[in-house]
XYZ file of C-alpha atoms in Angstrom:
214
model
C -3.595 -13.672 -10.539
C -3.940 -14.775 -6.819
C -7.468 -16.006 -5.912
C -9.401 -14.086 -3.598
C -10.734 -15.721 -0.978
C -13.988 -13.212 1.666
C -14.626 -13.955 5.177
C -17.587 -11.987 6.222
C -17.722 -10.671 9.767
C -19.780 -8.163 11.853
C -18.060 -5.874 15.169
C -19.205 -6.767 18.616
C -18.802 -4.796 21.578
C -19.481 -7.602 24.146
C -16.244 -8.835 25.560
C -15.335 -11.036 28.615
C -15.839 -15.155 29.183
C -19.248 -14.763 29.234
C -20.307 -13.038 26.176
C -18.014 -15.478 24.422
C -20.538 -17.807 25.554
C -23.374 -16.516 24.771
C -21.856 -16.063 21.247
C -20.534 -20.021 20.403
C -24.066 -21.217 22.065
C -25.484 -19.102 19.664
C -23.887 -20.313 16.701
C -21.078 -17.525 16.290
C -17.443 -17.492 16.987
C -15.562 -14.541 18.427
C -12.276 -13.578 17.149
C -10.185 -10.514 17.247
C -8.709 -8.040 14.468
C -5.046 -6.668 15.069
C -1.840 -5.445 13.476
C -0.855 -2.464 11.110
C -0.571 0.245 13.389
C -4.398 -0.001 14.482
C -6.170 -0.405 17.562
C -7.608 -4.446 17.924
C -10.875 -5.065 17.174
C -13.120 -7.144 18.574
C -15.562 -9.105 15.696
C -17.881 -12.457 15.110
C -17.925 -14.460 12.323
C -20.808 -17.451 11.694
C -19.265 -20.461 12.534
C -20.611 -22.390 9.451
C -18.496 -19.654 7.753
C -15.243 -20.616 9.594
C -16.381 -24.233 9.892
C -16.000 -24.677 5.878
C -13.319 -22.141 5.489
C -11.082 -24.239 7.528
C -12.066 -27.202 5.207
C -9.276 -24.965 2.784
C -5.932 -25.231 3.161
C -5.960 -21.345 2.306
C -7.777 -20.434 5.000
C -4.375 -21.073 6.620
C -1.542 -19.647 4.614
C -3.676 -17.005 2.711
C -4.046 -13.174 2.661
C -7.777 -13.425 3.205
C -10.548 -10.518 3.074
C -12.026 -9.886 6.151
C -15.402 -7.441 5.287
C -16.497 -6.162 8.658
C -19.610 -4.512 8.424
C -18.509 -4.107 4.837
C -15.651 -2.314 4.667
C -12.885 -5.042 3.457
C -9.045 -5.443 5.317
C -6.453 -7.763 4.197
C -5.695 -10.077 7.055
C -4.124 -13.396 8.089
C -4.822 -16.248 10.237
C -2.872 -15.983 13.348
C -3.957 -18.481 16.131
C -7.277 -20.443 16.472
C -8.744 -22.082 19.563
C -10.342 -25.371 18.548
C -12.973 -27.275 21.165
C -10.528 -30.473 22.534
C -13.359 -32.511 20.921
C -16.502 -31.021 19.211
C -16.402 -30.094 15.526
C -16.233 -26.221 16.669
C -14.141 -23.441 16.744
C -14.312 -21.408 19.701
C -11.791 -18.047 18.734
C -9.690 -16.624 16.097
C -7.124 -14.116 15.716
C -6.246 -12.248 12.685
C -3.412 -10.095 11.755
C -3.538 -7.233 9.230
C -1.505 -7.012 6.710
C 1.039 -4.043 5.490
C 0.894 -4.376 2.090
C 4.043 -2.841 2.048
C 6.275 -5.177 4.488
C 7.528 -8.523 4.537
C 5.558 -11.006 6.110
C 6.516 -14.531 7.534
C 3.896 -17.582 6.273
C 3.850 -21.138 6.648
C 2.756 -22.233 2.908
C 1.772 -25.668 2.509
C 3.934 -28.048 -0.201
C 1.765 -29.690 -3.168
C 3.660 -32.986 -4.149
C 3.679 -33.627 -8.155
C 4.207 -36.708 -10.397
C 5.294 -38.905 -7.341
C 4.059 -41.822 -8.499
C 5.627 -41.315 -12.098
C 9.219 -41.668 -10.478
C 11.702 -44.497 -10.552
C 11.881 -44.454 -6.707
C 7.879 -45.109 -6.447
C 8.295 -47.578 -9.211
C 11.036 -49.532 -7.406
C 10.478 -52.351 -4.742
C 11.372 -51.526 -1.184
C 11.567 -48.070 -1.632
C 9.915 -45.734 0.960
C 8.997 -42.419 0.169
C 8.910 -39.993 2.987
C 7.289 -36.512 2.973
C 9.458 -34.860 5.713
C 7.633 -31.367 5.460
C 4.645 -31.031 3.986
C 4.688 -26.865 4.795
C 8.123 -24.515 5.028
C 8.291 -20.901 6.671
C 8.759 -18.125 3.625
C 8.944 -14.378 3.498
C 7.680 -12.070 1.211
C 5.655 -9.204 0.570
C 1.962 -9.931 0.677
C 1.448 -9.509 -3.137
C 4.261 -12.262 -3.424
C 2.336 -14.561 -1.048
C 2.326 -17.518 -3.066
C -0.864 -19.967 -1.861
C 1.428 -22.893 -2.006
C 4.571 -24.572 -3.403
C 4.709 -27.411 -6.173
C 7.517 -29.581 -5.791
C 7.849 -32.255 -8.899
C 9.097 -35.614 -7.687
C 9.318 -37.243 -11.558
C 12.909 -37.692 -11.561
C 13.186 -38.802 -7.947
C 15.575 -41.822 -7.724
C 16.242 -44.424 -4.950
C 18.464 -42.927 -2.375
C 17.397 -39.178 -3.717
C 17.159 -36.528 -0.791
C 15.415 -32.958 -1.912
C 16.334 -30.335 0.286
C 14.715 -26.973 0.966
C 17.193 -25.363 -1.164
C 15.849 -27.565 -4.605
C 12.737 -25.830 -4.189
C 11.488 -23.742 -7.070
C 9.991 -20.336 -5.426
C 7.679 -17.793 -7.127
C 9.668 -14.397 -7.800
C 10.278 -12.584 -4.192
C 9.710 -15.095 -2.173
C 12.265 -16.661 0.296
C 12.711 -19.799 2.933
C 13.280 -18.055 6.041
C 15.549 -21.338 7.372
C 17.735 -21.132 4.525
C 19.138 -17.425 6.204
C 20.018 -19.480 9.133
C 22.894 -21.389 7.782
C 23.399 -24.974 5.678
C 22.594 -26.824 8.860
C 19.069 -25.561 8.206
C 18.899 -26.418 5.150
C 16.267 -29.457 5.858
C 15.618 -32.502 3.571
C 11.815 -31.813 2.192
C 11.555 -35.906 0.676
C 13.855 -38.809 1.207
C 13.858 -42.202 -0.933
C 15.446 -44.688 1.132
C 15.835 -48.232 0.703
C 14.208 -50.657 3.380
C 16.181 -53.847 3.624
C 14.303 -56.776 5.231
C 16.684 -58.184 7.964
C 16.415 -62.532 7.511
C 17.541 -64.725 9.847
C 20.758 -66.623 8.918
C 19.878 -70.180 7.754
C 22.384 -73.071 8.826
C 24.936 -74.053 5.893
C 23.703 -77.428 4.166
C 24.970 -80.146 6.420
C 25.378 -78.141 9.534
C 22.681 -78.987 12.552
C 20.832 -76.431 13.670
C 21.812 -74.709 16.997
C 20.071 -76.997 19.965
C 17.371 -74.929 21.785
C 18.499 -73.661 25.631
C 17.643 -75.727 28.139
C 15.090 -74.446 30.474
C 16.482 -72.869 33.732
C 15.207 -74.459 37.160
């Protein structure tokens, strides 16, 4: 059973520059409600309350519930505005969701048993996590929270490709109905070889040094 995961907001009728001042001096960051065939709304949400949210990595990728004034909407993140260099968030955007049509999510990749694996057990082997989230679609009650992708058996030289991964029931990777070209490598094991410098042969001098140019 998915985990449920309550943003609490309240409606504001202040709009414009300025009232979005007042509100993020005040502690409280405006956003805006939109999607499913309804008119936007404008709400505010504390911004302790967004401030640890986005701590989650479901804040993100998850179908949250948004209680307004207490009446609850299923909604996603859409688009944040984030202060260039204060800890604060200054707006957010969320979509509701149509239970009953597909929807298009970023969902973050969980990597397992890496460090169990031949290739992280082998000497000059690198490792490289070349997504760490993929595009899928689904309907929202397929929406998984994220994807597990087991490395145990990964070998030296071993390339996992979108395509390897193991998706919950209903759910697809959008770049995979885009052709094999798109069909992206998700880890690579490669082998680093360290480049030496030739050594002269036993007997032979070693090459004089240039002269200096006048």
């Amino acid at each position: 059973m998915a985990t449920t995961h309550e943003i609490k907001a309240s409606a504001r009728n202040d709009e414009g520059k300025g009232a979005s001042r007042r509100l993020r001096h005040a502690g409280v960051v405006p956003a805006v409600v939109y999607g499913a065939g309804q008119a936007p709304q404008s709400i505010q949400i504390e911004h302790n309350t967004i401030l640890l949210a986005a701590k989650h990595e479901w804040f993100f990728s998850s179908i949250l519930d948004l209680n307004v004034d207490g009446k609850v909407q299923k909604v996603l993140v859409r688009d944040w505005q984030k202060h260039p260099y204060k800890l604060q968030m200054l707006h957010m955007d969320f979509q509701r969701v149509d239970e009953n049509a597909a929807l298009r999510v970023n969902v973050p990749v969980h990597f397992l048993n890496q460090e169990k694996s031949a290739a992280a057990k082998t000497s000059g082997v690198v490792i490289s996590h070349n997504l760490t989230e993929v595009e899928v679609s689904c309907l929202p009650k397929d929406l998984p929270e994220f994807i597990e992708l087991d490395l145990a058996d990964l070998k030296p030289g071993d390339i996992v490709h979108l395509s390897q991964l193991k998706l919950p029931k209903g759910v697809e990777i959008v770049a995979l109905h885009l052709g094999a070209d798109h069909d992206t490598a998700v880890v690579t094991a490669n082998t680093v070889k360290e480049e030496v410098d030739a050594a002269p042969a036993e007997g032979e001098a070693a090459p004089a040094p240039e002269a200096p140019k006048k």
